[in-house]
Coordinates of C-alpha atoms and ligand atoms in Angstrom, one line a residue:
M1 CA 16.0 67.6 76.0
I2 CA 14.4 66.5 79.3
W3 CA 17.2 65.8 81.7
N4 CA 15.2 63.8 84.2
E5 CA 12.3 62.4 82.4
R6 CA 11.0 60.4 85.4
M7 CA 10.8 63.3 87.8
E8 CA 9.9 66.0 85.3
C9 CA 7.1 64.2 83.6
M10 CA 5.6 62.2 86.4
S11 CA 1.9 62.5 86.9
P12 CA 1.0 64.9 89.7
E13 CA -0.9 62.2 91.5
E14 CA 2.0 59.9 91.6
L15 CA 4.4 62.7 92.5
K16 CA 2.2 63.7 95.4
N17 CA 3.3 60.6 97.4
I18 CA 6.9 61.5 96.9
Q19 CA 6.4 65.1 97.9
S20 CA 4.4 63.9 101.0
E21 CA 7.1 61.5 102.1
R22 CA 9.9 64.2 101.5
L23 CA 8.0 66.8 103.5
R24 CA 7.5 64.4 106.4
E25 CA 11.2 63.6 106.4
T26 CA 12.2 67.3 106.1
V27 CA 10.0 68.4 109.0
K28 CA 11.3 65.6 111.2
Y29 CA 14.9 66.4 110.2
V30 CA 14.8 70.1 110.9
Y31 CA 12.9 69.4 114.2
E32 CA 15.7 67.1 115.3
Q33 CA 18.7 68.9 113.8
C34 CA 18.0 72.7 114.0
W35 CA 17.3 74.4 117.4
Y36 CA 15.9 77.4 115.6
Y37 CA 13.3 75.4 113.7
K38 CA 12.5 73.3 116.7
K39 CA 11.7 76.4 118.7
K40 CA 9.7 77.8 115.8
L41 CA 7.7 74.6 115.3
Q42 CA 7.0 74.2 119.0
A43 CA 5.8 77.7 119.2
N44 CA 3.2 76.8 116.5
D45 CA 2.3 73.5 118.2
I46 CA 3.7 71.4 115.4
K47 CA 5.4 68.1 115.9
P48 CA 6.8 65.9 113.2
E49 CA 3.8 63.7 113.6
S50 CA 1.5 66.6 112.8
I51 CA 2.6 66.4 109.1
K52 CA 0.9 63.5 107.3
D53 CA 1.0 64.6 103.7
I54 CA 2.0 67.5 101.4
D55 CA -1.4 69.3 102.0
D56 CA -0.4 69.6 105.7
I57 CA 2.2 72.1 104.5
K58 CA -0.3 74.8 105.2
K59 CA 0.0 74.1 108.9
L60 CA 3.7 75.0 108.9
P61 CA 4.8 78.6 109.9
F62 CA 6.5 80.7 107.2
T63 CA 10.3 81.3 107.2
T64 CA 11.3 84.8 106.3
K65 CA 14.4 86.9 105.5
D66 CA 14.2 88.1 109.1
D67 CA 14.6 84.5 110.3
M68 CA 17.7 84.3 108.2
R69 CA 19.1 87.5 109.7
D70 CA 18.1 86.7 113.2
S71 CA 19.9 83.3 113.1
Y72 CA 23.0 84.8 111.5
P73 CA 25.3 83.2 110.6
F74 CA 24.6 79.5 111.1
G75 CA 21.5 79.3 113.3
L76 CA 19.2 77.9 110.5
F77 CA 21.7 75.3 109.4
S78 CA 20.5 71.8 110.1
A79 CA 23.8 70.1 109.2
G80 CA 26.9 70.7 111.4
L81 CA 29.6 72.8 109.8
N82 CA 31.8 69.7 109.6
N83 CA 29.3 68.4 106.9
I84 CA 29.1 71.7 105.0
V85 CA 31.3 71.8 101.9
E86 CA 30.4 75.2 100.5
I87 CA 29.0 78.5 101.8
H88 CA 27.4 81.3 99.8
V89 CA 26.6 84.8 101.1
S90 CA 24.3 87.3 99.5
S91 CA 24.5 90.9 100.4
G92 CA 21.6 92.2 102.3
T93 CA 20.3 95.7 101.7
T94 CA 20.2 96.2 105.5
G95 CA 21.6 94.3 108.4
N96 CA 23.3 91.0 108.3
P97 CA 23.8 89.2 104.9
T98 CA 22.1 85.9 104.1
V99 CA 24.2 82.9 104.6
V100 CA 23.5 79.5 103.1
G101 CA 25.5 76.2 103.4
Y102 CA 25.5 73.1 101.2
T103 CA 26.4 69.6 102.2
K104 CA 27.9 67.3 99.5
E105 CA 24.3 66.0 98.8
D106 CA 23.1 69.5 98.4
I107 CA 25.7 70.2 95.8
K108 CA 24.6 67.0 94.0
L109 CA 21.0 68.3 94.1
W110 CA 22.0 71.7 92.8
S111 CA 23.9 70.1 89.9
E112 CA 20.9 68.0 89.1
V113 CA 18.3 70.8 89.1
M114 CA 20.6 73.1 87.2
A115 CA 21.1 70.3 84.6
R116 CA 17.3 70.1 84.3
A117 CA 17.2 73.9 83.9
L118 CA 19.8 73.7 81.1
G119 CA 17.7 70.9 79.6
C120 CA 14.7 73.2 79.6
A121 CA 16.9 75.8 77.8
G122 CA 17.6 73.3 75.1
A123 CA 21.2 72.5 76.0
K124 CA 22.6 69.0 75.3
P125 CA 25.8 67.2 76.3
G126 CA 28.6 68.4 74.1
D127 CA 27.5 72.0 73.8
M128 CA 29.7 74.8 74.9
I129 CA 28.4 77.2 77.5
Q130 CA 29.8 80.6 78.3
I131 CA 29.1 81.5 82.0
A132 CA 29.1 85.2 82.5
Y133 CA 27.5 85.2 85.9
G134 CA 29.7 86.2 88.7
Y135 CA 31.7 83.3 90.4
G136 CA 32.2 83.7 94.1
L137 CA 29.9 84.2 97.0
F138 CA 27.0 85.0 94.5
T139 CA 25.4 81.7 93.6
G140 CA 25.0 82.5 89.8
G141 CA 28.4 81.4 88.4
L142 CA 28.9 78.2 90.4
G143 CA 25.3 77.1 90.1
F144 CA 25.5 77.2 86.3
H145 CA 29.0 75.6 86.5
Y146 CA 27.7 72.6 88.5
G147 CA 24.7 72.0 86.2
A148 CA 26.8 72.3 83.1
M149 CA 29.4 69.9 84.5
E150 CA 26.6 67.5 85.4
M151 CA 25.2 67.6 81.8
G152 CA 28.6 67.3 80.2
L153 CA 28.8 70.7 78.5
T154 CA 32.1 72.3 77.7
I155 CA 32.4 75.1 80.2
L156 CA 33.9 78.5 79.5
P157 CA 33.9 80.0 83.0
V158 CA 34.5 83.6 82.2
S159 CA 32.6 85.0 85.1
A160 CA 31.1 88.5 85.0
G161 CA 32.9 91.4 83.6
Q162 CA 35.9 91.7 81.2
T163 CA 33.5 92.4 78.4
K164 CA 36.0 92.7 75.6
R165 CA 37.4 89.4 76.5
Q166 CA 34.0 87.8 76.8
L167 CA 33.3 89.0 73.3
K168 CA 36.6 87.8 71.8
L169 CA 36.2 84.4 73.3
M170 CA 32.7 84.1 72.0
Y171 CA 33.6 85.0 68.5
D172 CA 36.7 82.8 68.5
F173 CA 35.4 79.7 70.4
K174 CA 31.7 79.8 69.3
P175 CA 29.8 78.7 72.4
R176 CA 26.2 77.9 71.8
I177 CA 24.9 78.9 75.2
L178 CA 25.3 82.0 77.2
G179 CA 24.3 82.5 80.9
C180 CA 24.3 86.0 82.4
T181 CA 22.0 88.7 83.7
P182 CA 19.7 90.2 80.9
S183 CA 21.0 93.7 81.4
Y184 CA 24.6 92.6 81.0
C185 CA 23.7 90.8 77.8
L186 CA 22.4 94.1 76.3
Y187 CA 25.4 95.9 77.7
M188 CA 27.6 93.4 75.8
A189 CA 25.8 94.3 72.6
E190 CA 26.8 98.0 72.9
E191 CA 30.4 97.0 73.5
A192 CA 30.4 94.6 70.5
K193 CA 29.1 97.3 68.2
E194 CA 31.8 99.6 69.5
M195 CA 34.4 97.0 68.7
G196 CA 33.0 96.7 65.2
M197 CA 31.5 93.3 65.7
D198 CA 28.0 92.4 64.6
P199 CA 25.9 91.0 67.5
K200 CA 23.6 89.3 64.9
K201 CA 26.6 87.1 63.9
S202 CA 27.2 85.8 67.4
S203 CA 27.5 82.1 68.1
W204 CA 25.0 82.2 71.0
E205 CA 21.8 80.4 70.1
I206 CA 20.4 80.3 73.6
G207 CA 20.6 82.5 76.6
S208 CA 19.7 81.7 80.1
F209 CA 19.0 85.0 81.8
G210 CA 18.2 85.7 85.4
A211 CA 19.2 87.2 88.7
E212 CA 17.1 90.3 88.0
P213 CA 13.5 90.8 86.8
W214 CA 13.0 91.4 83.1
S215 CA 10.1 91.9 80.9
E216 CA 8.8 90.3 77.7
S217 CA 9.9 93.5 75.8
M218 CA 13.4 93.1 77.0
R219 CA 13.2 89.5 75.8
R220 CA 12.3 90.7 72.3
E221 CA 15.1 93.3 72.4
I222 CA 17.7 90.7 73.3
E223 CA 16.5 88.2 70.8
A224 CA 16.5 90.7 68.0
T225 CA 19.8 92.2 68.9
W226 CA 21.7 89.0 69.3
N227 CA 19.6 86.7 67.0
M228 CA 19.3 84.2 69.8
M229 CA 16.5 82.6 72.0
A230 CA 16.3 84.3 75.4
L231 CA 14.9 82.2 78.3
D232 CA 14.4 83.0 81.9
V233 CA 16.0 81.1 84.8
Y234 CA 14.9 81.5 88.3
G235 CA 16.6 80.9 91.6
L236 CA 17.6 82.4 94.9
S237 CA 20.4 81.5 97.1
E238 CA 18.2 80.8 100.1
I239 CA 16.6 77.9 98.2
T240 CA 19.7 76.7 96.2
G241 CA 20.7 79.5 93.7
P242 CA 19.9 79.3 90.0
G243 CA 18.1 76.1 89.0
V244 CA 14.8 76.4 90.9
A245 CA 12.8 76.9 87.7
H246 CA 13.5 77.5 84.0
E247 CA 11.5 78.3 80.9
C248 CA 11.3 75.7 78.1
E249 CA 11.3 76.7 74.5
H250 CA 7.5 77.4 74.6
K251 CA 8.1 80.4 76.9
Q252 CA 4.9 79.9 78.8
G253 CA 6.3 80.3 82.3
L254 CA 9.2 78.7 84.1
H255 CA 9.0 74.9 85.0
I256 CA 9.6 74.7 88.8
F257 CA 11.2 71.4 89.9
W258 CA 8.6 70.7 92.4
D259 CA 9.7 67.3 93.6
V260 CA 12.4 69.2 95.4
F261 CA 11.2 72.8 95.6
Y262 CA 7.5 72.8 96.6
P263 CA 5.8 76.1 95.5
E264 CA 2.7 77.9 97.0
V265 CA 1.4 81.3 96.1
I266 CA 0.0 83.4 98.9
N267 CA -1.6 86.7 99.5
S268 CA 1.4 88.5 101.1
K269 CA -0.8 90.5 103.5
T270 CA -3.0 87.7 104.8
G271 CA -0.6 84.8 104.3
K272 CA -3.5 82.7 102.8
P273 CA -3.2 80.9 99.5
V274 CA -4.5 82.9 96.5
E275 CA -6.9 81.3 94.0
E276 CA -5.3 79.1 91.4
G277 CA -3.7 81.1 88.7
K278 CA -3.9 84.4 90.5
E279 CA -0.8 86.5 91.4
G280 CA 0.7 86.5 94.8
E281 CA 4.0 85.9 96.7
L282 CA 5.9 82.8 95.9
V283 CA 6.6 80.6 98.9
I284 CA 9.0 77.6 98.6
T285 CA 9.7 74.6 100.7
T286 CA 12.8 72.6 100.1
L287 CA 11.9 69.0 100.2
T288 CA 15.4 67.3 100.1
K289 CA 18.0 69.7 101.3
K290 CA 20.3 68.9 104.2
G291 CA 22.5 71.9 104.9
I292 CA 19.8 74.5 105.4
P293 CA 16.4 73.2 104.5
L294 CA 13.7 75.9 104.6
L295 CA 10.0 75.5 105.3
R296 CA 7.7 77.8 103.5
Y297 CA 10.3 80.4 102.6
R298 CA 8.7 83.7 101.6
T299 CA 10.6 84.7 98.5
R300 CA 8.9 88.2 98.1
D301 CA 8.8 87.5 94.4
I302 CA 5.3 88.0 92.8
V303 CA 4.2 85.3 90.5
S304 CA 1.3 83.2 89.4
I305 CA 1.4 79.4 88.9
D306 CA 0.0 77.5 85.9
Y307 CA -0.6 73.8 86.7
K308 CA -1.6 72.6 83.2
K309 CA 0.7 70.3 81.4
C310 CA 3.1 72.0 79.0
K311 CA 3.4 71.2 75.3
C312 CA 7.1 70.2 76.0
G313 CA 5.8 67.1 78.0
R314 CA 6.9 68.2 81.4
T315 CA 4.2 68.0 84.0
S316 CA 5.8 70.3 86.6
P317 CA 3.8 73.5 87.0
R318 CA 5.1 76.8 85.5
I319 CA 5.6 80.0 87.5
S320 CA 5.1 83.2 85.5
K321 CA 8.0 85.6 84.9
I322 CA 8.5 87.6 88.1
T323 CA 6.3 90.6 87.8
G324 CA 7.7 92.4 90.8
R325 CA 8.9 92.0 94.4
T326 CA 6.9 92.7 97.5
D327 CA 10.0 94.7 98.7
D328 CA 11.8 95.9 95.5
M329 CA 8.8 97.8 94.6
I330 CA 8.7 101.5 95.5
I331 CA 5.7 103.2 96.7
V332 CA 5.4 106.8 95.5
R333 CA 2.3 108.7 96.8
G334 CA 0.6 105.5 97.5
I335 CA 1.3 104.1 94.1
N336 CA 3.2 100.9 93.7
V337 CA 5.9 101.3 91.1
F338 CA 7.8 98.4 89.7
P339 CA 11.0 99.0 87.6
S340 CA 9.7 96.4 85.2
Q341 CA 6.7 98.6 84.3
I342 CA 9.1 101.5 83.5
E343 CA 11.2 99.3 81.4
H344 CA 8.2 98.0 79.5
V345 CA 7.3 101.6 78.6
L346 CA 10.8 102.6 77.5
L347 CA 11.3 99.6 75.3
G348 CA 8.2 100.7 73.4
I349 CA 9.6 104.1 72.6
E350 CA 11.9 104.6 69.7
G351 CA 15.3 106.1 70.4
T352 CA 15.4 105.1 74.1
K353 CA 17.7 102.4 75.5
P354 CA 16.6 100.0 78.3
H355 CA 19.1 101.8 80.6
Y356 CA 17.3 103.9 83.1
Q357 CA 17.4 104.9 86.8
L358 CA 14.5 105.9 89.0
I359 CA 15.1 108.4 91.7
V360 CA 12.6 109.0 94.4
D361 CA 13.0 112.1 96.6
R362 CA 11.1 113.9 99.2
K363 CA 11.5 117.5 100.1
A364 CA 10.2 118.9 103.4
G365 CA 6.5 119.8 103.0
E366 CA 6.2 118.4 99.6
L367 CA 4.9 115.3 98.0
D368 CA 7.3 112.5 97.0
E369 CA 8.8 113.1 93.5
L370 CA 9.7 110.4 91.0
E371 CA 12.3 111.3 88.5
I372 CA 13.6 109.0 85.8
L373 CA 16.9 109.3 84.0
V374 CA 16.8 107.6 80.6
E375 CA 19.5 107.1 78.1
V376 CA 18.7 108.0 74.5
E377 CA 20.7 107.4 71.4
Q378 CA 23.5 109.8 70.7
K379 CA 22.0 111.1 67.5
F380 CA 19.2 112.8 69.3
F381 CA 21.7 115.0 71.1
S382 CA 23.3 116.2 67.9
D383 CA 19.9 116.8 66.3
E384 CA 17.7 119.7 67.0
I385 CA 16.4 120.1 70.6
K386 CA 12.9 119.3 69.2
G387 CA 13.7 115.6 68.9
L388 CA 14.7 115.4 72.6
R389 CA 11.6 117.3 73.7
A390 CA 9.3 114.9 71.8
I391 CA 10.8 111.8 73.4
E392 CA 10.7 113.4 76.8
Q393 CA 7.0 114.3 76.4
K394 CA 6.2 110.8 75.1
I395 CA 7.8 109.1 78.0
T396 CA 6.2 111.5 80.5
K397 CA 2.7 110.9 79.0
E398 CA 3.0 107.1 78.9
L399 CA 4.4 106.8 82.4
E400 CA 1.7 109.1 83.7
S401 CA -1.0 107.0 82.0
I402 CA 0.3 103.7 83.5
L403 CA 1.3 104.9 86.9
G404 CA -1.2 107.6 87.5
I405 CA 1.3 110.0 88.8
F406 CA 3.6 112.7 87.3
V407 CA 7.1 111.5 86.6
R408 CA 9.9 114.0 85.8
V409 CA 11.9 112.7 82.8
R410 CA 15.5 113.6 82.3
L411 CA 17.2 112.4 79.1
V412 CA 20.9 111.6 79.3
E413 CA 23.5 110.6 76.8
P414 CA 24.5 107.0 76.2
K415 CA 26.6 105.3 78.8
T416 CA 25.9 108.0 81.5
L417 CA 24.2 105.6 83.9
E418 CA 26.0 103.1 86.0
R419 CA 26.2 99.7 84.3
S420 CA 26.1 96.3 85.8
E421 CA 29.2 94.3 85.0
G422 CA 27.3 91.1 85.3
G423 CA 25.8 92.1 88.6
K424 CA 22.4 93.7 89.0
A425 CA 21.7 97.0 87.5
K426 CA 21.0 99.8 90.0
R427 CA 17.5 100.8 88.9
V428 CA 16.2 102.5 91.9
V429 CA 17.7 105.2 94.1
D430 CA 15.5 106.1 97.0
K431 CA 16.6 109.4 98.6
R432 CA 13.6 109.7 100.9
V433 CA 14.2 109.9 104.6
I434 CA 11.4 107.9 106.0
Ligands
ZN1 ZN1 7.4 73.3 78.9

């Protein structure tokens, strides 16, 4: 189902006029309403009149996470607090958290794009959706809630956690759609088996998974375990929360709703656009937001964009699954390591679970060391030690061939590692003092 056929299937040429008009309005709006942007634009010699059409977007300065922190809490808001109806806050790894505010129109916009996202997933009015993303300051739960409400779904707002309860409600109420983080979905499968339930007999036909990067192999694992279709949703609170882009059933990238969230892909070092189809950092400009519109926001997510029309009929371009982050990545001995690479290797090895943790450490006078803790099935611990050794060697060898560095592998029993109860799994522990 295509929720907004006009906007999602419009020819790019026709849409360009709308994007241009919206960009002009947004630049004028932030220039007049937000002192922080006014200063920033003036420092770059930009006046509202400097922006004629969407191609002029390249003249605008980037907005970064640092801008959000420096203007904490409300300095980047263009609307006054009296017009803000909701605030979300995401935890920063260092310093101030990131604060975003929504006007009533922004909530309407969020509902609309999230309804489009659910449409991409294959939801239709009347379906029941189980929302197992956290409700609260995190945007996951409420974003899905607004979109589901807009589309007219029956909402089961369980929020994250309470896994036994989630499972009971699923088997009793039979929701067709599930929304949660991909790692939580796999975690629930373990619980279901322990409770004597068969994940293959679940009522979920479609899952909309996001809030953490995940690989194609993890998709196959989820689909086989639960007998459902697993699709990727993309969003970030700075831009709106979930609902920025979503995969359709063809699984050829995530349709980004570019009449409202205009995407660019840049080389993160030079800031220049990459060649069409090449990987780089995703940059997004919000074209219709009022509370906290952002110009050229650097997401730090690494993607490529495919502008060809999709088989589903939508004309909006598709961003690739996130292959890494410019900041989440760890650098060990000059090598860039993405948790998703590790995950990919583990899923290809029999007996391992997609539960792992990377530990980077540095001892005085020594090279950085990368250690990985991996959970393996219980049976290997009761078997002869040979079996464990064989898995360990296999993982070591494959990681070495992919990363080009030695990785110490430590196998641990199931459920040893910290689990995400609907939040993000802690994949990386960096103990280095840098
Ligand atoms: Zn499509």
